[in-house]
Amino acid sequence: KAGVTQTPRYLIKTRGQQVTLSCSPISGHRSVSWYQQTPGQGLQFLFEYFSETQRNKGNFPGRFSGRQFSNSRSEMNVSTLELGDSALYLCASSLRFGQGGENYEQYFGPGTRLTVT
Amino acid sequence: GNSVTQMEGPVTLSEEAFLTINCTYTATGYPSLFWYVQYPGEGLQLLLKATKADDKGSNKGFEATYRKETTSFHLEKGSVQVSDSAVYFCALSGETSGSRLTFGEGTQLTVNP
């Protein structure tokens, strides 16, 4: 079974621009989460989507947004890029959205390395 | 809120040495606990997990036991190899947080031959 794929793998953008990153989950997985990884802040949760609805959101400004399509693929968008947005953006998929103590294992993609200049 | 604290790195060991990476957590209720590993240039791979108190997760010679009384989930391996060199992350998923993971800072492990 193919793993989580993320495109593009590397991206260089200029401050003020916007960017869209894509994530295709493992076949059959319906939940997609996004994380930002930086040397200073570590791994931070951005948001989680399940059945095309945002179910969970981390503490990021509104410039960060996402969506999920009916085939469970997800995109995240960052508008008005800042230098501090330079990071590795990781996508993870799981079978479902866990509720009431349920927990579904997350599988991570290789990430998109975004550099803002 | 939930939080995870890992021992500070980096950690450098010789091949066949014993490894311990400490991890403690703060969370309400009974979170699930995980260790992830990240090799250079790659995403995260789940190494092992434990979903309830006193559970022991194990994989590839690595072990960790969910200790509710000390809110800990320390990672151990009896004999490390050069190929174990990577960054290790302790993480938790709360009872009501869906699949959302809260990660520790990560510990860089380097194993020398």
mmCIF file with all atom_site columns, C-alpha atoms in Angstrom:
data_model
loop_
_atom_site.group_PDB
_atom_site.id
_atom_site.type_symbol
_atom_site.label_atom_id
_atom_site.label_alt_id
_atom_site.label_comp_id
_atom_site.label_asym_id
_atom_site.label_entity_id
_atom_site.label_seq_id
_atom_site.pdbx_PDB_ins_code
_atom_site.Cartn_x
_atom_site.Cartn_y
_atom_site.Cartn_z
_atom_site.occupancy
_atom_site.B_iso_or_equiv
_atom_site.pdbx_formal_charge
_atom_site.auth_seq_id
_atom_site.auth_comp_id
_atom_site.auth_asym_id
_atom_site.auth_atom_id
_atom_site.pdbx_PDB_model_num
ATOM 1   C CA . LYS A 1 1   ? 0.000   0.000  0.000  1.00 0.00 ? 1   LYS A CA 1
ATOM 2   C CA . ALA A 1 2   ? 1.421   3.383  -0.975 1.00 0.00 ? 2   ALA A CA 1
ATOM 3   C CA . GLY A 1 3   ? 2.297   5.722  1.862  1.00 0.00 ? 3   GLY A CA 1
ATOM 4   C CA . VAL A 1 4   ? 1.382   9.335  2.423  1.00 0.00 ? 4   VAL A CA 1
ATOM 5   C CA . THR A 1 5   ? 2.599   11.511 -0.418 1.00 0.00 ? 5   THR A CA 1
ATOM 6   C CA . GLN A 1 6   ? 3.259   15.227 -0.262 1.00 0.00 ? 6   GLN A CA 1
ATOM 7   C CA . THR A 1 7   ? 3.910   17.613 -3.103 1.00 0.00 ? 7   THR A CA 1
ATOM 8   C CA . PRO A 1 8   ? 6.011   19.492 -3.761 1.00 0.00 ? 8   PRO A CA 1
ATOM 9   C CA . ARG A 1 9   ? 8.926   18.226 -1.673 1.00 0.00 ? 9   ARG A CA 1
ATOM 10  C CA . TYR A 1 10  ? 10.768  21.539 -1.797 1.00 0.00 ? 10  TYR A CA 1
ATOM 11  C CA . LEU A 1 11  ? 9.550   25.070 -2.339 1.00 0.00 ? 11  LEU A CA 1
ATOM 12  C CA . ILE A 1 12  ? 11.144  28.496 -2.276 1.00 0.00 ? 12  ILE A CA 1
ATOM 13  C CA . LYS A 1 13  ? 8.885   31.511 -1.983 1.00 0.00 ? 13  LYS A CA 1
ATOM 14  C CA . THR A 1 14  ? 9.304   35.226 -1.385 1.00 0.00 ? 14  THR A CA 1
ATOM 15  C CA . ARG A 1 15  ? 7.933   37.069 1.617  1.00 0.00 ? 15  ARG A CA 1
ATOM 16  C CA . GLY A 1 16  ? 4.388   38.255 0.954  1.00 0.00 ? 16  GLY A CA 1
ATOM 17  C CA . GLN A 1 17  ? 3.544   35.496 -1.502 1.00 0.00 ? 17  GLN A CA 1
ATOM 18  C CA . GLN A 1 18  ? 1.150   32.663 -0.839 1.00 0.00 ? 18  GLN A CA 1
ATOM 19  C CA . VAL A 1 19  ? 1.714   28.928 -1.125 1.00 0.00 ? 19  VAL A CA 1
ATOM 20  C CA . THR A 1 20  ? -0.376  25.769 -1.415 1.00 0.00 ? 20  THR A CA 1
ATOM 21  C CA . LEU A 1 21  ? 0.881   22.379 -0.267 1.00 0.00 ? 21  LEU A CA 1
ATOM 22  C CA . SER A 1 22  ? -0.761  19.084 -1.146 1.00 0.00 ? 22  SER A CA 1
ATOM 23  C CA . CYS A 1 23  ? -1.144  15.803 0.707  1.00 0.00 ? 23  CYS A CA 1
ATOM 24  C CA . SER A 1 24  ? -2.525  12.483 -0.484 1.00 0.00 ? 24  SER A CA 1
ATOM 25  C CA . PRO A 1 25  ? -3.323  10.110 2.385  1.00 0.00 ? 25  PRO A CA 1
ATOM 26  C CA . ILE A 1 26  ? -2.922  6.371  2.443  1.00 0.00 ? 26  ILE A CA 1
ATOM 27  C CA . SER A 1 27  ? -5.721  4.695  0.515  1.00 0.00 ? 27  SER A CA 1
ATOM 28  C CA . GLY A 1 28  ? -8.707  4.207  2.793  1.00 0.00 ? 28  GLY A CA 1
ATOM 29  C CA . HIS A 1 29  ? -7.582  6.791  5.336  1.00 0.00 ? 29  HIS A CA 1
ATOM 30  C CA . ARG A 1 30  ? -10.069 9.567  5.853  1.00 0.00 ? 30  ARG A CA 1
ATOM 31  C CA . SER A 1 31  ? -8.378  11.797 8.401  1.00 0.00 ? 31  SER A CA 1
ATOM 32  C CA . VAL A 1 32  ? -5.526  14.141 7.509  1.00 0.00 ? 32  VAL A CA 1
ATOM 33  C CA . SER A 1 33  ? -3.502  16.248 9.935  1.00 0.00 ? 33  SER A CA 1
ATOM 34  C CA . TRP A 1 34  ? -0.879  18.897 9.265  1.00 0.00 ? 34  TRP A CA 1
ATOM 35  C CA . TYR A 1 35  ? 2.138   19.793 11.392 1.00 0.00 ? 35  TYR A CA 1
ATOM 36  C CA . GLN A 1 36  ? 4.821   22.448 11.162 1.00 0.00 ? 36  GLN A CA 1
ATOM 37  C CA . GLN A 1 37  ? 8.369   21.511 12.147 1.00 0.00 ? 37  GLN A CA 1
ATOM 38  C CA . THR A 1 38  ? 10.985  24.193 12.883 1.00 0.00 ? 38  THR A CA 1
ATOM 39  C CA . PRO A 1 39  ? 14.265  24.067 14.801 1.00 0.00 ? 39  PRO A CA 1
ATOM 40  C CA . GLY A 1 40  ? 13.013  26.646 17.289 1.00 0.00 ? 40  GLY A CA 1
ATOM 41  C CA . GLN A 1 41  ? 9.425   25.543 17.932 1.00 0.00 ? 41  GLN A CA 1
ATOM 42  C CA . GLY A 1 42  ? 9.687   21.836 17.176 1.00 0.00 ? 42  GLY A CA 1
ATOM 43  C CA . LEU A 1 43  ? 6.640   19.991 15.896 1.00 0.00 ? 43  LEU A CA 1
ATOM 44  C CA . GLN A 1 44  ? 3.413   21.928 16.170 1.00 0.00 ? 44  GLN A CA 1
ATOM 45  C CA . PHE A 1 45  ? -0.078  20.857 15.190 1.00 0.00 ? 45  PHE A CA 1
ATOM 46  C CA . LEU A 1 46  ? -1.795  22.981 12.564 1.00 0.00 ? 46  LEU A CA 1
ATOM 47  C CA . PHE A 1 47  ? -5.154  21.324 11.890 1.00 0.00 ? 47  PHE A CA 1
ATOM 48  C CA . GLU A 1 48  ? -6.960  18.053 11.271 1.00 0.00 ? 48  GLU A CA 1
ATOM 49  C CA . TYR A 1 49  ? -9.592  17.274 8.665  1.00 0.00 ? 49  TYR A CA 1
ATOM 50  C CA . PHE A 1 50  ? -12.033 14.402 8.529  1.00 0.00 ? 50  PHE A CA 1
ATOM 51  C CA . SER A 1 51  ? -14.872 13.984 6.061  1.00 0.00 ? 51  SER A CA 1
ATOM 52  C CA . GLU A 1 52  ? -14.034 17.353 4.480  1.00 0.00 ? 52  GLU A CA 1
ATOM 53  C CA . THR A 1 53  ? -14.540 19.162 7.812  1.00 0.00 ? 53  THR A CA 1
ATOM 54  C CA . GLN A 1 54  ? -11.936 20.735 10.046 1.00 0.00 ? 54  GLN A CA 1
ATOM 55  C CA . ARG A 1 55  ? -12.180 18.866 13.350 1.00 0.00 ? 55  ARG A CA 1
ATOM 56  C CA . ASN A 1 56  ? -9.273  20.307 15.253 1.00 0.00 ? 56  ASN A CA 1
ATOM 57  C CA . LYS A 1 57  ? -7.145  23.429 14.995 1.00 0.00 ? 57  LYS A CA 1
ATOM 58  C CA . GLY A 1 58  ? -3.846  24.436 16.512 1.00 0.00 ? 58  GLY A CA 1
ATOM 59  C CA . ASN A 1 59  ? -2.699  27.848 17.589 1.00 0.00 ? 59  ASN A CA 1
ATOM 60  C CA . PHE A 1 60  ? -1.718  29.408 14.271 1.00 0.00 ? 60  PHE A CA 1
ATOM 61  C CA . PRO A 1 61  ? -2.810  32.701 12.685 1.00 0.00 ? 61  PRO A CA 1
ATOM 62  C CA . GLY A 1 62  ? -5.577  32.824 10.127 1.00 0.00 ? 62  GLY A CA 1
ATOM 63  C CA . ARG A 1 63  ? -2.993  33.029 7.324  1.00 0.00 ? 63  ARG A CA 1
ATOM 64  C CA . PHE A 1 64  ? -2.788  29.262 7.661  1.00 0.00 ? 64  PHE A CA 1
ATOM 65  C CA . SER A 1 65  ? -5.777  27.451 6.216  1.00 0.00 ? 65  SER A CA 1
ATOM 66  C CA . GLY A 1 66  ? -6.606  24.077 4.835  1.00 0.00 ? 66  GLY A CA 1
ATOM 67  C CA . ARG A 1 67  ? -9.238  21.992 3.198  1.00 0.00 ? 67  ARG A CA 1
ATOM 68  C CA . GLN A 1 68  ? -10.027 18.404 2.429  1.00 0.00 ? 68  GLN A CA 1
ATOM 69  C CA . PHE A 1 69  ? -11.613 17.017 -0.697 1.00 0.00 ? 69  PHE A CA 1
ATOM 70  C CA . SER A 1 70  ? -14.123 14.208 -1.080 1.00 0.00 ? 70  SER A CA 1
ATOM 71  C CA . ASN A 1 71  ? -11.318 11.771 -1.954 1.00 0.00 ? 71  ASN A CA 1
ATOM 72  C CA . SER A 1 72  ? -9.644  12.658 1.392  1.00 0.00 ? 72  SER A CA 1
ATOM 73  C CA . ARG A 1 73  ? -6.767  14.504 -0.271 1.00 0.00 ? 73  ARG A CA 1
ATOM 74  C CA . SER A 1 74  ? -5.906  17.674 1.575  1.00 0.00 ? 74  SER A CA 1
ATOM 75  C CA . GLU A 1 75  ? -4.289  20.998 0.846  1.00 0.00 ? 75  GLU A CA 1
ATOM 76  C CA . MET A 1 76  ? -2.968  23.638 3.153  1.00 0.00 ? 76  MET A CA 1
ATOM 77  C CA . ASN A 1 77  ? -2.495  27.254 2.195  1.00 0.00 ? 77  ASN A CA 1
ATOM 78  C CA . VAL A 1 78  ? -0.333  29.930 3.732  1.00 0.00 ? 78  VAL A CA 1
ATOM 79  C CA . SER A 1 79  ? -1.020  33.491 2.636  1.00 0.00 ? 79  SER A CA 1
ATOM 80  C CA . THR A 1 80  ? 1.201   36.549 3.019  1.00 0.00 ? 80  THR A CA 1
ATOM 81  C CA . LEU A 1 81  ? 4.272   34.476 3.752  1.00 0.00 ? 81  LEU A CA 1
ATOM 82  C CA . GLU A 1 82  ? 6.670   35.592 6.471  1.00 0.00 ? 82  GLU A CA 1
ATOM 83  C CA . LEU A 1 83  ? 10.286  34.576 6.980  1.00 0.00 ? 83  LEU A CA 1
ATOM 84  C CA . GLY A 1 84  ? 9.230   32.660 10.086 1.00 0.00 ? 84  GLY A CA 1
ATOM 85  C CA . ASP A 1 85  ? 7.018   30.388 7.986  1.00 0.00 ? 85  ASP A CA 1
ATOM 86  C CA . SER A 1 86  ? 10.135  28.637 6.697  1.00 0.00 ? 86  SER A CA 1
ATOM 87  C CA . ALA A 1 87  ? 9.706   25.097 7.951  1.00 0.00 ? 87  ALA A CA 1
ATOM 88  C CA . LEU A 1 88  ? 9.135   21.466 7.133  1.00 0.00 ? 88  LEU A CA 1
ATOM 89  C CA . TYR A 1 89  ? 5.396   20.901 6.758  1.00 0.00 ? 89  TYR A CA 1
ATOM 90  C CA . LEU A 1 90  ? 4.354   17.363 7.550  1.00 0.00 ? 90  LEU A CA 1
ATOM 91  C CA . CYS A 1 91  ? 1.107   15.709 6.662  1.00 0.00 ? 91  CYS A CA 1
ATOM 92  C CA . ALA A 1 92  ? -0.178  12.644 8.491  1.00 0.00 ? 92  ALA A CA 1
ATOM 93  C CA . SER A 1 93  ? -3.099  10.399 7.692  1.00 0.00 ? 93  SER A CA 1
ATOM 94  C CA . SER A 1 94  ? -5.113  8.049  9.863  1.00 0.00 ? 94  SER A CA 1
ATOM 95  C CA . LEU A 1 95  ? -8.078  5.808  9.330  1.00 0.00 ? 95  LEU A CA 1
ATOM 96  C CA . ARG A 1 96  ? -10.594 7.983  11.119 1.00 0.00 ? 96  ARG A CA 1
ATOM 97  C CA . PHE A 1 97  ? -10.948 10.884 13.480 1.00 0.00 ? 97  PHE A CA 1
ATOM 98  C CA . GLY A 1 98  ? -10.671 9.556  17.004 1.00 0.00 ? 98  GLY A CA 1
ATOM 99  C CA . GLN A 1 99  ? -13.502 10.395 19.388 1.00 0.00 ? 99  GLN A CA 1
ATOM 100 C CA . GLY A 1 100 ? -14.383 9.449  22.932 1.00 0.00 ? 100 GLY A CA 1
ATOM 101 C CA . GLY A 1 101 ? -11.006 7.949  23.702 1.00 0.00 ? 101 GLY A CA 1
ATOM 102 C CA . GLU A 1 102 ? -10.542 6.257  20.346 1.00 0.00 ? 102 GLU A CA 1
ATOM 103 C CA . ASN A 1 103 ? -7.115  6.664  18.877 1.00 0.00 ? 103 ASN A CA 1
ATOM 104 C CA . TYR A 1 104 ? -6.050  5.939  15.336 1.00 0.00 ? 104 TYR A CA 1
ATOM 105 C CA . GLU A 1 105 ? -2.409  5.588  14.407 1.00 0.00 ? 105 GLU A CA 1
ATOM 106 C CA . GLN A 1 106 ? -1.008  8.381  12.266 1.00 0.00 ? 106 GLN A CA 1
ATOM 107 C CA . TYR A 1 107 ? 1.254   7.775  9.296  1.00 0.00 ? 107 TYR A CA 1
ATOM 108 C CA . PHE A 1 108 ? 3.459   10.647 8.216  1.00 0.00 ? 108 PHE A CA 1
ATOM 109 C CA . GLY A 1 109 ? 4.561   11.750 4.778  1.00 0.00 ? 109 GLY A CA 1
ATOM 110 C CA . PRO A 1 110 ? 8.109   12.918 3.947  1.00 0.00 ? 110 PRO A CA 1
ATOM 111 C CA . GLY A 1 111 ? 7.142   16.565 4.261  1.00 0.00 ? 111 GLY A CA 1
ATOM 112 C CA . THR A 1 112 ? 7.396   19.705 2.145  1.00 0.00 ? 112 THR A CA 1
ATOM 113 C CA . ARG A 1 113 ? 10.394  21.892 2.890  1.00 0.00 ? 113 ARG A CA 1
ATOM 114 C CA . LEU A 1 114 ? 9.283   25.542 2.512  1.00 0.00 ? 114 LEU A CA 1
ATOM 115 C CA . THR A 1 115 ? 11.884  28.284 2.420  1.00 0.00 ? 115 THR A CA 1
ATOM 116 C CA . VAL A 1 116 ? 10.720  31.890 2.525  1.00 0.00 ? 116 VAL A CA 1
ATOM 117 C CA . THR A 1 117 ? 13.246  34.514 1.396  1.00 0.00 ? 117 THR A CA 1
ATOM 118 C CA . GLY B 2 1   ? -3.236  21.664 28.269 1.00 0.00 ? 1   GLY B CA 1
ATOM 119 C CA . ASN B 2 2   ? -1.228  18.652 27.181 1.00 0.00 ? 2   ASN B CA 1
ATOM 120 C CA . SER B 2 3   ? 2.555   18.777 27.138 1.00 0.00 ? 3   SER B CA 1
ATOM 121 C CA . VAL B 2 4   ? 5.535   16.444 26.687 1.00 0.00 ? 4   VAL B CA 1
ATOM 122 C CA . THR B 2 5   ? 9.043   16.949 28.036 1.00 0.00 ? 5   THR B CA 1
ATOM 123 C CA . GLN B 2 6   ? 12.022  15.009 26.738 1.00 0.00 ? 6   GLN B CA 1
ATOM 124 C CA . MET B 2 7   ? 15.545  14.850 28.029 1.00 0.00 ? 7   MET B CA 1
ATOM 125 C CA . GLU B 2 8   ? 17.767  17.328 26.307 1.00 0.00 ? 8   GLU B CA 1
ATOM 126 C CA . GLY B 2 9   ? 20.124  16.092 23.658 1.00 0.00 ? 9   GLY B CA 1
ATOM 127 C CA . PRO B 2 10  ? 22.128  15.457 21.744 1.00 0.00 ? 10  PRO B CA 1
ATOM 128 C CA . VAL B 2 11  ? 23.019  11.992 22.940 1.00 0.00 ? 11  VAL B CA 1
ATOM 129 C CA . THR B 2 12  ? 26.161  10.295 21.645 1.00 0.00 ? 12  THR B CA 1
ATOM 130 C CA . LEU B 2 13  ? 26.807  6.605  22.323 1.00 0.00 ? 13  LEU B CA 1
ATOM 131 C CA . SER B 2 14  ? 29.125  3.893  21.145 1.00 0.00 ? 14  SER B CA 1
ATOM 132 C CA . GLU B 2 15  ? 27.720  0.904  19.309 1.00 0.00 ? 15  GLU B CA 1
ATOM 133 C CA . GLU B 2 16  ? 26.242  -1.747 21.650 1.00 0.00 ? 16  GLU B CA 1
ATOM 134 C CA . ALA B 2 17  ? 25.764  0.758  24.477 1.00 0.00 ? 17  ALA B CA 1
ATOM 135 C CA . PHE B 2 18  ? 22.519  0.953  26.469 1.00 0.00 ? 18  PHE B CA 1
ATOM 136 C CA . LEU B 2 19  ? 20.130  3.748  25.530 1.00 0.00 ? 19  LEU B CA 1
ATOM 137 C CA . THR B 2 20  ? 17.623  5.604  27.686 1.00 0.00 ? 20  THR B CA 1
ATOM 138 C CA . ILE B 2 21  ? 15.749  8.697  26.536 1.00 0.00 ? 21  ILE B CA 1
ATOM 139 C CA . ASN B 2 22  ? 13.529  10.146 29.224 1.00 0.00 ? 22  ASN B CA 1
ATOM 140 C CA . CYS B 2 23  ? 10.031  11.391 28.498 1.00 0.00 ? 23  CYS B CA 1
ATOM 141 C CA . THR B 2 24  ? 7.450   12.771 30.905 1.00 0.00 ? 24  THR B CA 1
ATOM 142 C CA . TYR B 2 25  ? 4.044   14.155 30.096 1.00 0.00 ? 25  TYR B CA 1
ATOM 143 C CA . THR B 2 26  ? 1.204   16.285 31.412 1.00 0.00 ? 26  THR B CA 1
ATOM 144 C CA . ALA B 2 27  ? -2.312  15.431 30.347 1.00 0.00 ? 27  ALA B CA 1
ATOM 145 C CA . THR B 2 28  ? -5.758  14.915 31.792 1.00 0.00 ? 28  THR B CA 1
ATOM 146 C CA . GLY B 2 29  ? -7.247  11.476 31.796 1.00 0.00 ? 29  GLY B CA 1
ATOM 147 C CA . TYR B 2 30  ? -5.555  8.643  29.974 1.00 0.00 ? 30  TYR B CA 1
ATOM 148 C CA . PRO B 2 31  ? -3.676  9.758  26.888 1.00 0.00 ? 31  PRO B CA 1
ATOM 149 C CA . SER B 2 32  ? -2.085  7.403  24.365 1.00 0.00 ? 32  SER B CA 1
ATOM 150 C CA . LEU B 2 33  ? 1.708   7.631  24.244 1.00 0.00 ? 33  LEU B CA 1
ATOM 151 C CA . PHE B 2 34  ? 4.034   7.244  21.292 1.00 0.00 ? 34  PHE B CA 1
ATOM 152 C CA . TRP B 2 35  ? 7.662   7.280  20.253 1.00 0.00 ? 35  TRP B CA 1
ATOM 153 C CA . TYR B 2 36  ? 8.400   8.454  16.717 1.00 0.00 ? 36  TYR B CA 1
ATOM 154 C CA . VAL B 2 37  ? 11.744  8.399  14.922 1.00 0.00 ? 37  VAL B CA 1
ATOM 155 C CA . GLN B 2 38  ? 12.916  10.752 12.188 1.00 0.00 ? 38  GLN B CA 1
ATOM 156 C CA . TYR B 2 39  ? 15.832  9.869  9.953  1.00 0.00 ? 39  TYR B CA 1
ATOM 157 C CA . PRO B 2 40  ? 17.630  12.659 8.049  1.00 0.00 ? 40  PRO B CA 1
ATOM 158 C CA . GLY B 2 41  ? 15.535  14.081 5.233  1.00 0.00 ? 41  GLY B CA 1
ATOM 159 C CA . GLU B 2 42  ? 12.509  11.959 6.063  1.00 0.00 ? 42  GLU B CA 1
ATOM 160 C CA . GLY B 2 43  ? 9.169   12.257 7.811  1.00 0.00 ? 43  GLY B CA 1
ATOM 161 C CA . LEU B 2 44  ? 8.271   10.641 11.112 1.00 0.00 ? 44  LEU B CA 1
ATOM 162 C CA . GLN B 2 45  ? 7.930   6.907  11.581 1.00 0.00 ? 45  GLN B CA 1
ATOM 163 C CA . LEU B 2 46  ? 6.014   5.402  14.464 1.00 0.00 ? 46  LEU B CA 1
ATOM 164 C CA . LEU B 2 47  ? 8.449   3.372  16.552 1.00 0.00 ? 47  LEU B CA 1
ATOM 165 C CA . LEU B 2 48  ? 6.142   2.118  19.297 1.00 0.00 ? 48  LEU B CA 1
ATOM 166 C CA . LYS B 2 49  ? 3.044   3.043  21.254 1.00 0.00 ? 49  LYS B CA 1
ATOM 167 C CA . ALA B 2 50  ? 1.113   2.326  24.449 1.00 0.00 ? 50  ALA B CA 1
ATOM 168 C CA . THR B 2 51  ? -2.525  3.154  24.992 1.00 0.00 ? 51  THR B CA 1
ATOM 169 C CA . LYS B 2 52  ? -3.100  2.421  28.674 1.00 0.00 ? 52  LYS B CA 1
ATOM 170 C CA . ALA B 2 53  ? -1.263  2.413  31.965 1.00 0.00 ? 53  ALA B CA 1
ATOM 171 C CA . ASP B 2 54  ? 1.381   -0.323 32.436 1.00 0.00 ? 54  ASP B CA 1
ATOM 172 C CA . ASP B 2 55  ? 1.302   -1.184 28.728 1.00 0.00 ? 55  ASP B CA 1
ATOM 173 C CA . LYS B 2 56  ? 4.724   -1.830 27.236 1.00 0.00 ? 56  LYS B CA 1
ATOM 174 C CA . GLY B 2 57  ? 5.308   -0.871 23.642 1.00 0.00 ? 57  GLY B CA 1
ATOM 175 C CA . SER B 2 58  ? 8.157   -2.552 21.798 1.00 0.00 ? 58  SER B CA 1
ATOM 176 C CA . ASN B 2 59  ? 9.641   -2.623 18.312 1.00 0.00 ? 59  ASN B CA 1
ATOM 177 C CA . LYS B 2 60  ? 13.061  -3.276 16.753 1.00 0.00 ? 60  LYS B CA 1
ATOM 178 C CA . GLY B 2 61  ? 14.621  -3.801 20.187 1.00 0.00 ? 61  GLY B CA 1
ATOM 179 C CA . PHE B 2 62  ? 13.237  -0.548 21.587 1.00 0.00 ? 62  PHE B CA 1
ATOM 180 C CA . GLU B 2 63  ? 10.865  -0.588 24.568 1.00 0.00 ? 63  GLU B CA 1
ATOM 181 C CA . ALA B 2 64  ? 8.868   1.912  26.596 1.00 0.00 ? 64  ALA B CA 1
ATOM 182 C CA . THR B 2 65  ? 6.425   1.383  29.460 1.00 0.00 ? 65  THR B CA 1
ATOM 183 C CA . TYR B 2 66  ? 3.444   3.659  30.159 1.00 0.00 ? 66  TYR B CA 1
ATOM 184 C CA . ARG B 2 67  ? 3.835   4.698  33.807 1.00 0.00 ? 67  ARG B CA 1
ATOM 185 C CA . LYS B 2 68  ? 0.762   6.555  34.994 1.00 0.00 ? 68  LYS B CA 1
ATOM 186 C CA . GLU B 2 69  ? 2.080   7.074  38.526 1.00 0.00 ? 69  GLU B CA 1
ATOM 187 C CA . THR B 2 70  ? 5.192   8.902  37.305 1.00 0.00 ? 70  THR B CA 1
ATOM 188 C CA . THR B 2 71  ? 3.602   10.232 34.074 1.00 0.00 ? 71  THR B CA 1
ATOM 189 C CA . SER B 2 72  ? 6.543   8.843  32.131 1.00 0.00 ? 72  SER B CA 1
ATOM 190 C CA . PHE B 2 73  ? 7.231   6.877  28.956 1.00 0.00 ? 73  PHE B CA 1
ATOM 191 C CA . HIS B 2 74  ? 11.005  6.424  28.804 1.00 0.00 ? 74  HIS B CA 1
ATOM 192 C CA . LEU B 2 75  ? 12.528  4.860  25.682 1.00 0.00 ? 75  LEU B CA 1
ATOM 193 C CA . GLU B 2 76  ? 15.153  2.130  26.152 1.00 0.00 ? 76  GLU B CA 1
ATOM 194 C CA . LYS B 2 77  ? 17.257  -0.145 23.994 1.00 0.00 ? 77  LYS B CA 1
ATOM 195 C CA . GLY B 2 78  ? 19.754  -2.632 25.294 1.00 0.00 ? 78  GLY B CA 1
ATOM 196 C CA . SER B 2 79  ? 22.292  -2.419 22.491 1.00 0.00 ? 79  SER B CA 1
ATOM 197 C CA . VAL B 2 80  ? 22.231  0.439  19.983 1.00 0.00 ? 80  VAL B CA 1
ATOM 198 C CA . GLN B 2 81  ? 23.533  0.242  16.424 1.00 0.00 ? 81  GLN B CA 1
ATOM 199 C CA . VAL B 2 82  ? 24.928  2.889  14.116 1.00 0.00 ? 82  VAL B CA 1
ATOM 200 C CA . SER B 2 83  ? 21.703  2.618  12.106 1.00 0.00 ? 83  SER B CA 1
ATOM 201 C CA . ASP B 2 84  ? 19.734  3.835  15.153 1.00 0.00 ? 84  ASP B CA 1
ATOM 202 C CA . SER B 2 85  ? 21.214  7.314  14.698 1.00 0.00 ? 85  SER B CA 1
ATOM 203 C CA . ALA B 2 86  ? 18.189  9.602  14.257 1.00 0.00 ? 86  ALA B CA 1
ATOM 204 C CA . VAL B 2 87  ? 15.984  12.072 16.106 1.00 0.00 ? 87  VAL B CA 1
ATOM 205 C CA . TYR B 2 88  ? 13.509  10.523 18.532 1.00 0.00 ? 88  TYR B CA 1
ATOM 206 C CA . PHE B 2 89  ? 10.242  12.212 19.503 1.00 0.00 ? 89  PHE B CA 1
ATOM 207 C CA . CYS B 2 90  ? 7.976   11.346 22.389 1.00 0.00 ? 90  CYS B CA 1
ATOM 208 C CA . ALA B 2 91  ? 4.334   12.255 21.767 1.00 0.00 ? 91  ALA B CA 1
ATOM 209 C CA . LEU B 2 92  ? 0.887   11.941 23.244 1.00 0.00 ? 92  LEU B CA 1
ATOM 210 C CA . SER B 2 93  ? -2.658  11.976 21.982 1.00 0.00 ? 93  SER B CA 1
ATOM 211 C CA . GLY B 2 94  ? -5.265  13.088 24.469 1.00 0.00 ? 94  GLY B CA 1
ATOM 212 C CA . GLU B 2 95  ? -8.572  11.384 25.128 1.00 0.00 ? 95  GLU B CA 1
ATOM 213 C CA . THR B 2 96  ? -10.566 14.177 23.530 1.00 0.00 ? 96  THR B CA 1
ATOM 214 C CA . SER B 2 97  ? -8.097  15.542 20.978 1.00 0.00 ? 97  SER B CA 1
ATOM 215 C CA . GLY B 2 98  ? -8.855  13.277 18.036 1.00 0.00 ? 98  GLY B CA 1
ATOM 216 C CA . SER B 2 99  ? -5.661  12.243 16.300 1.00 0.00 ? 99  SER B CA 1
ATOM 217 C CA . ARG B 2 100 ? -3.863  15.422 17.347 1.00 0.00 ? 100 ARG B CA 1
ATOM 218 C CA . LEU B 2 101 ? -0.366  14.683 18.613 1.00 0.00 ? 101 LEU B CA 1
ATOM 219 C CA . THR B 2 102 ? 1.553   16.803 21.099 1.00 0.00 ? 102 THR B CA 1
ATOM 220 C CA . PHE B 2 103 ? 5.286   16.264 20.670 1.00 0.00 ? 103 PHE B CA 1
ATOM 221 C CA . GLY B 2 104 ? 8.318   16.645 22.861 1.00 0.00 ? 104 GLY B CA 1
ATOM 222 C CA . GLU B 2 105 ? 11.332  18.623 21.701 1.00 0.00 ? 105 GLU B CA 1
ATOM 223 C CA . GLY B 2 106 ? 13.070  15.642 20.138 1.00 0.00 ? 106 GLY B CA 1
ATOM 224 C CA . THR B 2 107 ? 16.363  14.004 21.069 1.00 0.00 ? 107 THR B CA 1
ATOM 225 C CA . GLN B 2 108 ? 19.173  13.653 18.542 1.00 0.00 ? 108 GLN B CA 1
ATOM 226 C CA . LEU B 2 109 ? 20.911  10.302 18.933 1.00 0.00 ? 109 LEU B CA 1
ATOM 227 C CA . THR B 2 110 ? 24.265  9.612  17.317 1.00 0.00 ? 110 THR B CA 1
ATOM 228 C CA . VAL B 2 111 ? 25.774  6.139  17.567 1.00 0.00 ? 111 VAL B CA 1
ATOM 229 C CA . ASN B 2 112 ? 29.451  5.802  16.733 1.00 0.00 ? 112 ASN B CA 1
ATOM 230 C CA . PRO B 2 113 ? 31.039  2.545  15.558 1.00 0.00 ? 113 PRO B CA 1
#
